């Protein structure tokens, strides 16, 4: 396990080590509460962002391939490699409109942990950090949020960061798989709404 952490500390994958650490801790927390503490959850959380399709010409197999190669080098047994590979491959949101083609308890838990890291105070910080990185405006009242985007539209979207709250972040609360994550999401969701209320009040000086 320590070896995986070291490996990832040096790997540049677009998501930093601290995100992985938070997701790993959260996945373990949820797994414990759900009585599903297991090594697939641990490895799935640690490896879920090992390679992002966004930076590999949209190649959605790249993450699971990298994870599998790494686990093979550690002599991990095949069924576990496959399970972890499936978690890595199916975790991402990608606009959220496509059909889910794989499901497992471990995937549900890691996905919840990853989604929880996209909401609340940290979610807000990450959204504006991403928006800055992409040179996006923080807000533009004339550009309305777009719901129901296709995978392609979601990827190409250049809208202000506030729109991302409506296109993704505020929708995540209802997408949680486990009861434990729903509970945490509820509080983080409320905090984001509070943030938006304050944001608009400052914007309009009311
Ligand atoms: P994932 O693939 O795990 O759903 P991403 O890699 O797309 O997430 O995003 C990483 C972080 O950047 C998340 O916190 C997410 O909310 C944020 N982010 C992604 N797209 C946007 C966007 N268009 N505007 C602002 N933040 C974004
Ligand atoms: Ni992630």
Coordinates of C-alpha atoms in Angstrom, one line a residue, residues 3 7 10 30-31 45 72 79 83 87 101 107 138 141 160-161 189:
X3 CA 4.4 1.6 -2.5
X7 CA 4.2 5.8 -6.9
X10 CA 5.4 11.4 -8.1
X30 CA -17.8 5.0 3.9
X31 CA -16.7 1.4 3.5
X45 CA -9.5 4.9 -4.5
X72 CA 0.5 -6.8 -12.3
X79 CA -9.7 -11.1 -10.4
X83 CA -12.2 -5.4 -10.3
X87 CA -13.6 0.8 -10.9
X101 CA -22.6 -0.5 -17.8
X107 CA -17.2 1.1 -7.4
X138 CA -15.9 33.1 -12.5
X141 CA -25.1 36.3 -15.8
X160 CA -18.1 30.4 -16.4
X161 CA -17.3 28.4 -13.3
X189 CA -24.8 20.6 -0.7

